[in-house]
Coordinates of C-alpha atoms in Angstrom, one line a residue:
X891 CA 0.0 0.1 0.0
X892 CA 1.2 3.6 -0.4
X893 CA 3.0 5.4 -2.8
X894 CA 5.7 2.5 -3.5
X895 CA 2.8 0.2 -4.5
X896 CA 1.1 2.7 -6.5
X897 CA 4.2 3.6 -8.5
X898 CA 5.0 -0.3 -9.4
X899 CA 1.5 -0.8 -10.2
X900 CA 1.7 2.1 -12.6
X901 CA 4.9 1.2 -13.9
X902 CA 4.0 -2.5 -14.4
X903 CA 1.0 -1.4 -16.5
X904 CA 3.1 1.6 -18.3
X905 CA 5.4 -1.0 -19.3
X906 CA 2.9 -3.5 -21.0
X907 CA 1.7 -0.6 -23.1
X908 CA 4.9 1.0 -23.9
X909 CA 6.7 -1.9 -24.0
X910 CA 9.5 -1.5 -21.4
X911 CA 10.5 1.6 -19.5
X912 CA 13.5 3.2 -20.9
X913 CA 16.5 2.7 -18.7
X914 CA 18.9 5.1 -20.9
X915 CA 18.6 8.8 -21.3
X916 CA 15.6 10.8 -22.4
X917 CA 15.4 11.8 -25.9
X918 CA 13.1 14.1 -27.6
X919 CA 12.9 13.4 -31.3
X920 CA 12.2 16.8 -33.7
X921 CA 12.1 16.8 -37.7
X922 CA 13.8 20.3 -37.7
X923 CA 12.6 23.6 -37.9
X924 CA 12.4 26.2 -35.3
X925 CA 11.0 24.0 -32.5
X926 CA 14.0 22.2 -32.3
X927 CA 15.4 24.4 -29.7
X928 CA 15.8 22.7 -26.6
X929 CA 18.4 20.2 -25.8
X930 CA 21.4 19.1 -23.6
X931 CA 22.4 20.7 -20.8
X932 CA 25.8 22.5 -20.1
X933 CA 27.4 21.3 -16.8
X934 CA 27.3 25.1 -15.7
X935 CA 23.9 25.6 -17.0
X936 CA 22.1 22.4 -15.3
X937 CA 24.3 23.4 -11.9
X938 CA 22.2 26.7 -11.8
X939 CA 18.7 25.5 -12.8
X940 CA 18.7 22.4 -10.5
X941 CA 16.8 23.3 -6.9
X942 CA 18.6 23.3 -3.7
X943 CA 18.1 19.8 -1.9
X944 CA 16.8 19.7 1.9
X945 CA 15.8 16.5 3.1
X946 CA 12.7 16.0 5.1
X947 CA 13.0 15.1 8.5
X948 CA 9.3 15.1 10.0
X949 CA 8.9 11.8 9.5
X950 CA 11.0 9.3 10.2
X951 CA 11.2 5.9 8.2
X952 CA 11.6 2.6 10.1
X953 CA 14.4 1.6 8.0
X954 CA 16.4 4.3 6.7
X955 CA 17.9 5.2 3.2
X956 CA 21.4 3.7 2.4
X957 CA 23.3 6.5 0.5
X958 CA 25.3 4.6 -2.2
X959 CA 27.1 8.2 -3.3
X960 CA 25.4 11.3 -5.4
X961 CA 21.8 10.5 -6.8
X962 CA 22.0 7.0 -5.4
X963 CA 20.5 5.3 -2.5
X964 CA 18.0 2.8 -1.3
X965 CA 14.5 3.6 -0.8
X966 CA 13.4 4.1 3.0
X967 CA 10.8 1.1 4.5
X968 CA 8.1 2.0 6.6
X969 CA 6.9 -1.6 8.3
X970 CA 3.3 0.2 9.1
X971 CA 1.4 3.2 7.9
X972 CA 2.8 6.2 10.3
X973 CA 0.3 6.6 13.1
X974 CA 0.9 10.5 13.7
X975 CA -0.2 11.9 10.1
X976 CA 1.8 15.1 10.5
X977 CA 0.6 18.1 8.4
X978 CA 3.5 19.6 6.3
X979 CA 1.6 22.4 4.6
X980 CA 0.4 25.5 6.6
X981 CA -3.2 26.4 5.4
X982 CA -4.4 25.9 1.9
X983 CA -2.1 26.3 -0.8
X984 CA -4.3 27.9 -3.4
X985 CA -5.8 31.3 -3.7
X986 CA -9.2 30.3 -5.4
X987 CA -7.6 29.4 -9.2
X988 CA -9.4 27.5 -11.9
X989 CA -6.8 25.3 -13.9
X990 CA -7.1 22.3 -15.8
X991 CA -4.6 19.3 -15.5
X992 CA -4.3 16.1 -17.9
X993 CA -2.7 12.8 -16.7
X994 CA -2.6 9.3 -18.5
X995 CA -4.7 6.8 -16.7
X996 CA -4.8 2.9 -17.0
X997 CA -8.4 1.9 -15.3
X998 CA -11.7 3.2 -15.4
X999 CA -12.1 7.0 -15.7
X1000 CA -14.0 8.4 -12.2
X1001 CA -16.8 10.6 -13.0
X1002 CA -16.0 14.2 -12.9
X1003 CA -16.8 16.1 -10.1
X1004 CA -16.9 13.6 -7.8
X1005 CA -16.7 13.7 -3.8
X1006 CA -13.2 13.2 -3.9
X1007 CA -12.7 15.7 -6.4
X1008 CA -14.7 18.1 -4.8
X1009 CA -13.1 17.3 -1.3
X1010 CA -9.3 18.0 -3.0
X1011 CA -10.7 21.5 -4.8
X1012 CA -11.5 22.6 -0.8
X1013 CA -8.1 20.9 0.5
X1014 CA -5.8 22.7 -2.5
X1015 CA -7.7 25.9 -2.6
X1016 CA -8.0 25.7 -6.3
X1017 CA -10.7 24.1 -8.7
X1018 CA -8.3 21.8 -10.4
X1019 CA -10.2 19.9 -12.9
X1020 CA -8.8 16.5 -13.7
X1021 CA -9.1 15.3 -17.2
X1022 CA -7.7 11.5 -16.9
X1023 CA -6.9 10.3 -20.4
X1024 CA -6.8 6.6 -21.9
X1025 CA -3.0 5.5 -21.0
X1026 CA -3.6 3.2 -24.3
X1027 CA -3.9 6.3 -26.3
X1028 CA -1.9 8.9 -24.5
X1029 CA 0.7 8.7 -27.1
X1030 CA -1.3 9.5 -30.2
X1031 CA -3.2 12.2 -28.3
X1032 CA -0.8 14.2 -26.5
X1033 CA 1.0 15.4 -30.3
X1034 CA -2.6 16.4 -31.4
X1035 CA -3.4 18.7 -28.3
X1036 CA 0.2 20.2 -29.0
X1037 CA -0.3 20.9 -32.8
X1038 CA -3.1 22.6 -32.0
X1039 CA -1.6 24.4 -29.3
X1040 CA -4.4 23.3 -26.8
X1041 CA -2.6 22.2 -23.8
X1042 CA -3.8 22.2 -20.5
X1043 CA -2.7 24.1 -17.7
X1044 CA -0.8 20.9 -16.3
X1045 CA 0.0 17.8 -18.2
X1046 CA 2.0 14.6 -17.4
X1047 CA 4.3 13.5 -19.8
X1048 CA 5.8 10.3 -19.1
X1049 CA 9.4 10.5 -20.4
X1050 CA 9.5 7.3 -22.4
X1051 CA 7.2 9.0 -24.8
X1052 CA 9.1 12.0 -25.1
X1053 CA 10.4 11.2 -28.9
X1054 CA 6.4 11.0 -29.6
X1055 CA 5.5 14.6 -27.8
X1056 CA 9.0 15.9 -28.9
X1057 CA 9.4 17.4 -25.1
X1058 CA 12.7 19.3 -26.2
X1059 CA 10.6 21.4 -28.6
X1060 CA 7.9 22.3 -26.3
X1061 CA 10.2 23.6 -23.4
X1062 CA 10.0 26.9 -23.8
X1063 CA 7.6 27.5 -26.7
X1064 CA 4.6 25.7 -24.8
X1065 CA 5.8 24.5 -21.5
X1066 CA 6.8 27.0 -18.6
X1067 CA 10.1 28.1 -17.8
X1068 CA 10.3 27.0 -13.9
X1069 CA 13.8 27.8 -13.1
X1070 CA 12.9 31.3 -11.7
X1071 CA 10.8 29.8 -9.3
X1072 CA 12.4 26.7 -8.2
X1073 CA 16.2 26.6 -8.8
X1074 CA 18.6 27.2 -6.4
X1075 CA 17.4 28.3 -2.8
X1076 CA 14.1 29.5 -4.8
X1077 CA 12.5 26.3 -4.1
X1078 CA 13.1 26.5 -0.1
X1079 CA 9.4 28.3 -0.8
X1080 CA 8.3 24.9 -1.4
X1081 CA 9.8 22.5 1.3
X1082 CA 8.2 19.5 0.1
X1083 CA 9.3 19.5 -3.5
X1084 CA 12.9 20.6 -1.9
X1085 CA 12.8 17.4 -0.7
X1086 CA 13.2 15.5 -3.9
X1087 CA 16.5 14.6 -5.2
X1088 CA 18.3 16.6 -7.7
X1089 CA 18.8 13.4 -9.7
X1090 CA 14.7 13.9 -9.8
X1091 CA 15.1 17.2 -10.7
X1092 CA 17.6 16.8 -13.6
X1093 CA 14.9 14.5 -15.7
X1094 CA 12.8 17.8 -16.4
X1095 CA 15.7 20.3 -17.4
X1096 CA 16.0 21.3 -21.2
X1097 CA 18.6 23.5 -22.3
X1098 CA 19.8 24.6 -19.1
X1099 CA 16.3 25.5 -18.2
X1100 CA 14.0 23.6 -15.7
X1101 CA 10.6 22.7 -17.3
X1102 CA 9.2 19.6 -15.3
X1103 CA 8.0 18.4 -11.9
X1104 CA 9.4 15.0 -11.3
X1105 CA 6.6 12.4 -9.6
X1106 CA 7.7 8.6 -8.4
X1107 CA 11.5 9.2 -7.9
X1108 CA 13.8 6.9 -6.6
X1109 CA 17.9 6.5 -5.8
X1110 CA 17.7 3.0 -6.9
X1111 CA 16.3 2.4 -10.4
X1112 CA 17.3 -0.4 -12.5
X1113 CA 16.4 -2.7 -15.5
X1114 CA 15.1 -5.4 -13.5
X1115 CA 16.0 -8.1 -11.1
X1116 CA 16.4 -12.0 -11.4
X1117 CA 13.5 -13.2 -9.1
X1118 CA 13.2 -16.8 -7.4
X1119 CA 10.7 -18.6 -5.4
X1120 CA 12.6 -18.1 -1.9
X1121 CA 10.4 -20.8 -0.2
X1122 CA 10.9 -23.4 -2.8
X1123 CA 15.0 -22.8 -2.5
X1124 CA 14.9 -23.0 1.2
X1125 CA 12.6 -25.7 1.0
X1126 CA 14.9 -27.7 -1.1
X1127 CA 18.7 -26.2 0.7
X1128 CA 19.6 -24.3 -2.2
X1129 CA 21.1 -21.0 -1.0
X1130 CA 20.7 -18.1 -3.7
X1131 CA 23.5 -16.2 -2.3
X1132 CA 26.0 -19.2 -4.1
X1133 CA 24.8 -18.0 -7.6
X1134 CA 27.8 -15.6 -8.3
X1135 CA 28.4 -16.2 -12.2
X1136 CA 26.0 -17.0 -15.1
X1137 CA 27.0 -20.6 -15.0
X1138 CA 26.0 -20.7 -11.7
X1139 CA 22.8 -19.6 -12.6
X1140 CA 22.8 -22.4 -15.7
X1141 CA 23.5 -25.2 -13.3
X1142 CA 20.2 -24.4 -11.5
X1143 CA 18.4 -25.3 -14.6
X1144 CA 19.4 -28.9 -14.5
X1145 CA 18.4 -29.3 -10.6
X1146 CA 15.2 -27.4 -10.7
X1147 CA 13.8 -28.5 -13.9
X1148 CA 11.2 -31.4 -14.0
X1149 CA 9.4 -31.4 -17.3
X1150 CA 7.4 -34.5 -16.4
X1151 CA 6.0 -33.1 -13.4
X1152 CA 5.4 -29.3 -15.5
X1153 CA 8.3 -27.5 -13.7
X1154 CA 11.0 -25.5 -15.3
X1155 CA 13.7 -23.5 -13.8
X1156 CA 13.3 -20.5 -15.9
X1157 CA 11.1 -18.0 -17.5
X1158 CA 12.6 -15.1 -19.7
X1159 CA 15.5 -12.9 -17.8
X1160 CA 17.1 -11.9 -20.8
X1161 CA 16.7 -8.1 -20.3
X1162 CA 17.5 -8.7 -16.4
X1163 CA 20.9 -10.5 -17.2
X1164 CA 22.8 -9.2 -20.2
X1165 CA 24.6 -6.3 -18.1
X1166 CA 25.6 -9.1 -16.1
X1167 CA 28.2 -9.8 -19.0
X1168 CA 29.6 -6.3 -19.1
X1169 CA 27.6 -4.9 -21.7
X1170 CA 26.5 -1.4 -21.5
X1171 CA 22.5 -0.3 -21.3
X1172 CA 23.0 1.4 -24.7
X1173 CA 26.3 3.2 -25.2
X1174 CA 29.7 3.1 -23.5
X1175 CA 32.9 5.1 -24.3
X1176 CA 36.3 3.0 -25.3
X1177 CA 39.5 5.3 -25.5
X1178 CA 37.1 8.1 -26.1
X1179 CA 35.0 6.7 -28.9
X1180 CA 31.3 6.0 -28.4
X1181 CA 30.6 2.8 -29.1
X1182 CA 26.8 1.3 -28.9
X1183 CA 26.0 -1.9 -27.1
X1184 CA 25.3 -3.9 -30.3
X1185 CA 29.2 -3.3 -31.0
X1186 CA 30.6 -5.1 -27.8
X1187 CA 31.6 -8.5 -27.6
X1188 CA 30.1 -8.5 -24.2
X1189 CA 26.6 -8.2 -25.6
X1190 CA 27.1 -11.1 -27.8
X1191 CA 28.5 -13.2 -25.1
X1192 CA 25.1 -12.5 -23.5
X1193 CA 22.9 -13.3 -26.2
X1194 CA 24.8 -16.6 -26.5
X1195 CA 24.4 -17.7 -22.8
X1196 CA 20.2 -16.6 -23.3
X1197 CA 20.3 -19.0 -26.7
X1198 CA 22.0 -21.7 -24.6
X1199 CA 19.3 -21.2 -22.3
X1200 CA 16.7 -21.2 -24.9
X1201 CA 17.9 -24.6 -26.4
X1202 CA 18.7 -26.4 -23.0
X1203 CA 15.0 -27.5 -22.0
X1204 CA 15.3 -25.4 -18.8
X1205 CA 12.8 -22.9 -20.5
X1206 CA 9.5 -23.1 -19.9
X1207 CA 7.8 -23.6 -23.4
X1208 CA 5.1 -20.7 -22.9
X1209 CA 8.1 -18.8 -22.5
X1210 CA 10.0 -19.8 -25.3
X1211 CA 6.7 -19.0 -27.5
X1212 CA 7.1 -15.3 -26.1
X1213 CA 3.9 -16.0 -23.9
X1214 CA 4.8 -13.4 -21.0
X1215 CA 1.5 -12.4 -20.0
X1216 CA 1.2 -15.4 -18.1
X1217 CA 4.4 -15.4 -16.5
X1218 CA 3.3 -14.6 -13.0
X1219 CA 0.8 -17.3 -13.2
X1220 CA 3.4 -19.6 -13.7
X1221 CA 6.0 -18.2 -10.9
X1222 CA 3.1 -18.6 -8.5
X1223 CA 1.9 -22.0 -9.5
X1224 CA 5.5 -23.3 -9.1
X1225 CA 5.8 -24.2 -13.0
X1226 CA 8.8 -21.8 -13.1
X1227 CA 10.8 -20.9 -10.5
X1228 CA 13.3 -18.1 -11.7
X1229 CA 11.9 -15.3 -13.9
X1230 CA 13.5 -11.8 -14.5
X1231 CA 10.7 -8.8 -13.8
X1232 CA 10.7 -5.3 -12.9
X1233 CA 11.2 -4.0 -9.3
X1234 CA 7.3 -3.4 -9.6
X1235 CA 6.9 -7.1 -9.3
X1236 CA 7.9 -7.1 -5.6
X1237 CA 5.5 -5.7 -3.5
X1238 CA 2.5 -6.5 -1.2
X1239 CA 0.0 -7.4 -3.9
X1240 CA 2.2 -9.8 -5.5
X1241 CA 3.0 -11.6 -1.7
X1242 CA -0.9 -11.7 -1.6
X1243 CA -1.5 -13.3 -4.8
X1244 CA 1.6 -15.8 -4.2
X1245 CA 0.1 -16.7 -1.2
X1246 CA -3.2 -17.7 -2.2
X1247 CA -1.7 -19.9 -5.1
X1248 CA 1.1 -21.7 -2.0
X1249 CA 0.5 -20.4 1.5
X1250 CA 4.5 -20.6 1.6
X1251 CA 4.9 -18.1 -1.1
X1252 CA 7.8 -16.1 -0.8
X1253 CA 9.6 -13.6 -3.4
X1254 CA 13.4 -13.7 -3.6
X1255 CA 15.8 -11.8 -6.1
X1256 CA 19.3 -13.1 -6.6
X1257 CA 22.0 -10.5 -5.7
X1258 CA 23.8 -9.1 -8.6
X1259 CA 26.7 -10.9 -10.0
X1260 CA 29.1 -10.8 -12.9
X1261 CA 29.1 -13.2 -15.5
X1262 CA 32.3 -14.7 -14.9
X1263 CA 32.2 -14.9 -11.6
X1264 CA 34.9 -12.8 -10.5
X1265 CA 34.7 -9.3 -11.7
X1266 CA 33.1 -7.0 -9.7
X1267 CA 29.3 -6.7 -10.6
X1268 CA 28.0 -3.6 -12.2
X1269 CA 24.3 -2.6 -12.8
X1270 CA 23.5 0.2 -14.1
X1271 CA 20.9 3.0 -13.2
X1272 CA 18.1 3.9 -14.9
X1273 CA 16.6 7.4 -15.0
X1274 CA 15.5 8.8 -11.4
X1275 CA 12.1 9.2 -12.7
X1276 CA 9.9 8.4 -15.9
X1277 CA 7.0 10.5 -15.0
X1278 CA 7.4 14.1 -15.4
X1279 CA 4.8 16.9 -15.5
X1280 CA 4.8 20.4 -16.9
X1281 CA 2.8 23.7 -16.6
X1282 CA 1.5 25.9 -19.6
X1283 CA 3.5 28.8 -20.9
X1284 CA 0.3 30.9 -21.2
X1285 CA -0.4 31.0 -17.0
X1286 CA 1.0 34.2 -15.4
X1287 CA 3.7 34.3 -12.9
X1288 CA 1.1 34.1 -9.8
X1289 CA -0.8 31.0 -11.6
X1290 CA 2.6 29.1 -11.7
X1291 CA 3.3 30.0 -8.3
X1292 CA -0.2 28.8 -7.3
X1293 CA -0.1 25.8 -9.0
X1294 CA 3.5 24.9 -7.7
X1295 CA 2.2 25.6 -3.7
X1296 CA -0.3 22.7 -5.1
X1297 CA 2.5 20.5 -6.3
X1298 CA 4.2 21.2 -2.8
X1299 CA 1.2 20.0 -1.1
X1300 CA 0.7 16.9 -3.8
X1301 CA 4.6 16.0 -2.8
X1302 CA 4.0 15.9 0.9
X1303 CA 5.9 12.5 2.8
X1304 CA 4.1 9.2 2.9
X1305 CA 2.4 8.8 5.6
X1306 CA 1.8 12.5 6.1
X1307 CA -1.8 14.5 6.6
X1308 CA -1.8 15.7 2.9
X1309 CA -0.2 12.3 1.6
X1310 CA -3.1 10.7 3.0
X1311 CA -5.7 12.8 1.5
X1312 CA -4.3 12.7 -2.2
X1313 CA -4.1 8.9 -2.0
X1314 CA -7.1 7.7 0.3
X1315 CA -9.2 11.1 0.3
X1316 CA -11.3 11.9 3.6
X1317 CA -11.5 9.5 6.3
X1318 CA -15.0 8.1 7.2
X1319 CA -16.1 8.8 3.3
X1320 CA -13.2 7.5 0.9
X1321 CA -11.3 5.1 3.6
X1322 CA -11.5 4.1 7.1
X1323 CA -8.5 2.8 9.3
X1324 CA -8.3 -0.6 9.8
X1325 CA -5.6 -1.8 12.0
X1326 CA -3.7 1.5 11.5
X1327 CA -3.8 1.3 7.8
X1328 CA -6.1 3.5 5.2
X1329 CA -8.4 1.3 3.6
X1330 CA -10.8 2.1 1.1
X1331 CA -14.9 2.5 1.5
X1332 CA -16.8 1.2 -1.6
X1333 CA -16.9 4.9 -2.5
X1334 CA -13.2 4.9 -2.0
X1335 CA -12.4 2.4 -4.2
X1336 CA -14.7 4.1 -6.7
X1337 CA -13.4 7.6 -6.8
X1338 CA -9.8 7.2 -5.4
X1339 CA -7.7 4.3 -6.6
X1340 CA -7.5 5.5 -10.4
X1341 CA -4.7 7.5 -9.8
X1342 CA -4.8 11.1 -10.8
X1343 CA -3.3 13.9 -8.7
X1344 CA 0.1 11.4 -8.3
X1345 CA 0.8 11.8 -12.0
X1346 CA 1.4 15.8 -11.2
X1347 CA 3.5 15.6 -8.2
X1348 CA 4.8 13.1 -5.4
X1349 CA 7.2 12.9 -2.9
X1350 CA 9.9 10.3 -3.3
X1351 CA 9.1 6.7 -3.2
X1352 CA 9.4 4.3 -0.6
X1353 CA 8.9 0.7 0.5
X1354 CA 5.6 0.0 2.5
X1355 CA 3.5 -3.1 2.4
X1356 CA 1.2 -2.6 5.7
X1357 CA 0.3 -6.3 6.3
X1358 CA 3.2 -8.0 4.5
X1359 CA 6.0 -6.3 6.6
X1360 CA 8.1 -9.4 5.4
X1361 CA 8.4 -7.9 1.9
X1362 CA 9.5 -4.4 3.0
X1363 CA 11.9 -6.2 4.9
X1364 CA 13.1 -8.4 2.2
X1365 CA 12.9 -5.5 -0.5
X1366 CA 15.0 -3.0 1.6
X1367 CA 17.8 -5.9 2.7
X1368 CA 18.4 -6.9 -1.2
X1369 CA 18.8 -2.9 -2.0
X1370 CA 21.1 -2.3 0.7
X1371 CA 23.3 -5.5 -0.3
X1372 CA 23.4 -4.6 -3.7
X1373 CA 23.7 -0.9 -3.7
X1374 CA 27.8 -0.8 -4.7
X1375 CA 26.8 -2.9 -7.8
X1376 CA 24.9 0.4 -9.4
X1377 CA 27.0 2.6 -11.6
X1378 CA 25.7 5.4 -13.9
X1379 CA 25.6 4.8 -17.6
X1380 CA 27.0 7.0 -20.3
X1381 CA 24.3 10.1 -20.7
X1382 CA 22.6 9.1 -17.4
X1383 CA 19.5 11.5 -16.6
X1384 CA 20.1 13.7 -19.9
X1385 CA 18.2 15.2 -22.1
X1386 CA 18.7 16.0 -25.5
X1387 CA 16.5 16.8 -28.9
X1388 CA 17.6 14.1 -31.3
X1389 CA 16.5 13.9 -35.2
X1390 CA 13.9 11.5 -36.1
X1391 CA 16.1 9.6 -38.0
X1392 CA 18.3 9.0 -35.7
X1393 CA 15.5 8.1 -33.2
X1394 CA 14.4 5.5 -35.5
X1395 CA 17.7 4.0 -35.6
X1396 CA 17.9 4.1 -32.0
X1397 CA 14.8 2.1 -31.6
X1398 CA 16.6 -0.6 -34.0
X1399 CA 13.6 -2.7 -34.3
X1400 CA 14.7 -4.9 -36.8
X1401 CA 17.8 -5.9 -34.3
X1402 CA 15.4 -6.1 -31.5
X1403 CA 13.1 -8.6 -33.3
X1404 CA 16.1 -11.1 -34.2
X1405 CA 17.4 -10.7 -30.6
X1406 CA 14.1 -11.7 -29.3
X1407 CA 14.1 -14.4 -31.6
X1408 CA 17.8 -15.5 -30.8
X1409 CA 17.1 -15.8 -26.8
X1410 CA 14.0 -17.8 -27.9
X1411 CA 16.2 -20.4 -29.7
X1412 CA 14.6 -19.2 -33.0
X1413 CA 17.4 -18.0 -34.6
X1414 CA 21.1 -18.0 -33.9
X1415 CA 23.8 -15.5 -32.8
X1416 CA 25.2 -15.4 -36.3
X1417 CA 21.9 -14.2 -36.8
X1418 CA 21.7 -11.2 -34.6
X1419 CA 25.0 -10.2 -36.1
X1420 CA 24.2 -10.2 -39.9
X1421 CA 20.9 -7.9 -38.5
X1422 CA 23.5 -5.4 -36.6
X1423 CA 25.9 -5.4 -39.7
X1424 CA 22.7 -4.4 -41.5
X1425 CA 21.6 -1.9 -39.1
X1426 CA 24.9 0.0 -39.1
X1427 CA 25.2 0.1 -42.8
X1428 CA 21.7 0.8 -44.0
X1429 CA 19.4 1.0 -40.6
X1430 CA 20.9 4.3 -39.9
X1431 CA 23.2 2.9 -37.0
X1432 CA 26.9 4.2 -37.9
X1433 CA 24.6 8.0 -38.3
X1434 CA 23.4 7.6 -35.3
X1435 CA 26.8 7.1 -33.6
X1436 CA 28.4 9.8 -35.4
X1437 CA 25.4 12.1 -34.4
X1438 CA 25.6 11.2 -30.8
X1439 CA 29.4 11.6 -30.6
X1440 CA 29.5 15.2 -32.6
X1441 CA 26.5 16.5 -31.1
X1442 CA 26.2 15.0 -27.4
X1443 CA 29.8 13.4 -26.3
X1444 CA 32.1 15.8 -27.6
X1445 CA 29.9 19.2 -26.7
X1446 CA 28.4 17.6 -23.4
X1447 CA 30.2 14.7 -22.0
X1448 CA 28.9 11.7 -20.9
X1449 CA 26.8 12.9 -17.8
X1450 CA 28.0 10.6 -15.4

């Protein structure tokens, strides 16, 4: 329950729509013309645009964050919902203004003007008309709005769709510059926003100016984990912490697979293991030269391992067929015992659903390891957030200040009075307290559960699973144990505008389709090499690398 669960459930839904949440740099594809104006930040410009960071002290977690370095930290853990719901905002933030807001929604749209919206209008001091839009159509709907220059006053633009939205071109033409209001010590007027990390704010900076407000930010974001059925492993005396190489992992295939009983060791793990071989997320710099992941021997080595897995008999037949929709069901049923997945899989909902299938169910994740079993494990951080909201450039300064005050309310810390209102509504109407946990009433289920306001601003993510404390303890412990493996990839959290031809080359769909066939055993590594060679020569790969070298690396560095 709480912000971490909401964030994870959202990201899981979004990933099924968008394919996968981008773990690389944030891009904005522009076709040229006057809109191609906002781009990569200079070091000095970024530093000047970023807000000061003033951490919160009002609500203390049960399990504090572990700091791994600048912009790297574990999510704090709460074993229960805070009993003393501290108010962090004095009075009502708004001054009676009327505004519109559009956010994506993967779920049932609540009725306009419902009791929750009315209660929020009163709490915020503004009439903020929420217009949740179908997330499945969001990527095509927003460009229609921007083409007509009819953006709402406040809008959520998920960063993985930056190329579709041309955010770099919108910055400063349709989106308001927030630098004068939030840079440096200016943000101290909004203490809840000031508590967000500098890494989170970087995702909303374009061309040395701050435009975006981050939601659901974190200091521990990776492409995903390799999970295992901890209850089954422990019952069989298998120690997951002894898996220290790719061959150790492969050897479990033989031990765990029993096809006659309908049990296979593995579901798909490709996305979550290939960096263990030393392959970069997307780019790396070798002796000053920019190199794409496809061109590294480590990438091909990882692909070869996964092809071996696909042909070993240890991978579930449905996974070989590309059926990932039922992967979690296979995991709960014990038909597979090892699977890759996003961080969002480790939560209370999973604990309850798995427990319904098997009362001993317990999820675990392997510690990060280097494939060779000798090198230091390195896992690259994803963006500090993928969810950024923006204000309309046509707003007057006093209106921007009013909405920033509202954003400060929405960003109140987990368990605060404001957080409880934003996420659970009015006590007695939308929720009641059951065993110390806000629990939705029937009215709340209809009006509040569909996320709306948190897509405009939130506090940083926490790990909290009231009623499933073992999940919080397991996940926070795992994060702390794996903190030192995190490293920033080339172009981490950097925004830059990219021509459409290069954006298409970056997607490399023909290569990705061949890669998928390879790790499902349908094609060989040699087929992938041939697809990469074609992509480099005729698919724009070489031109992409040249463009990135000349326009980003040589001008702005790596962002590390």
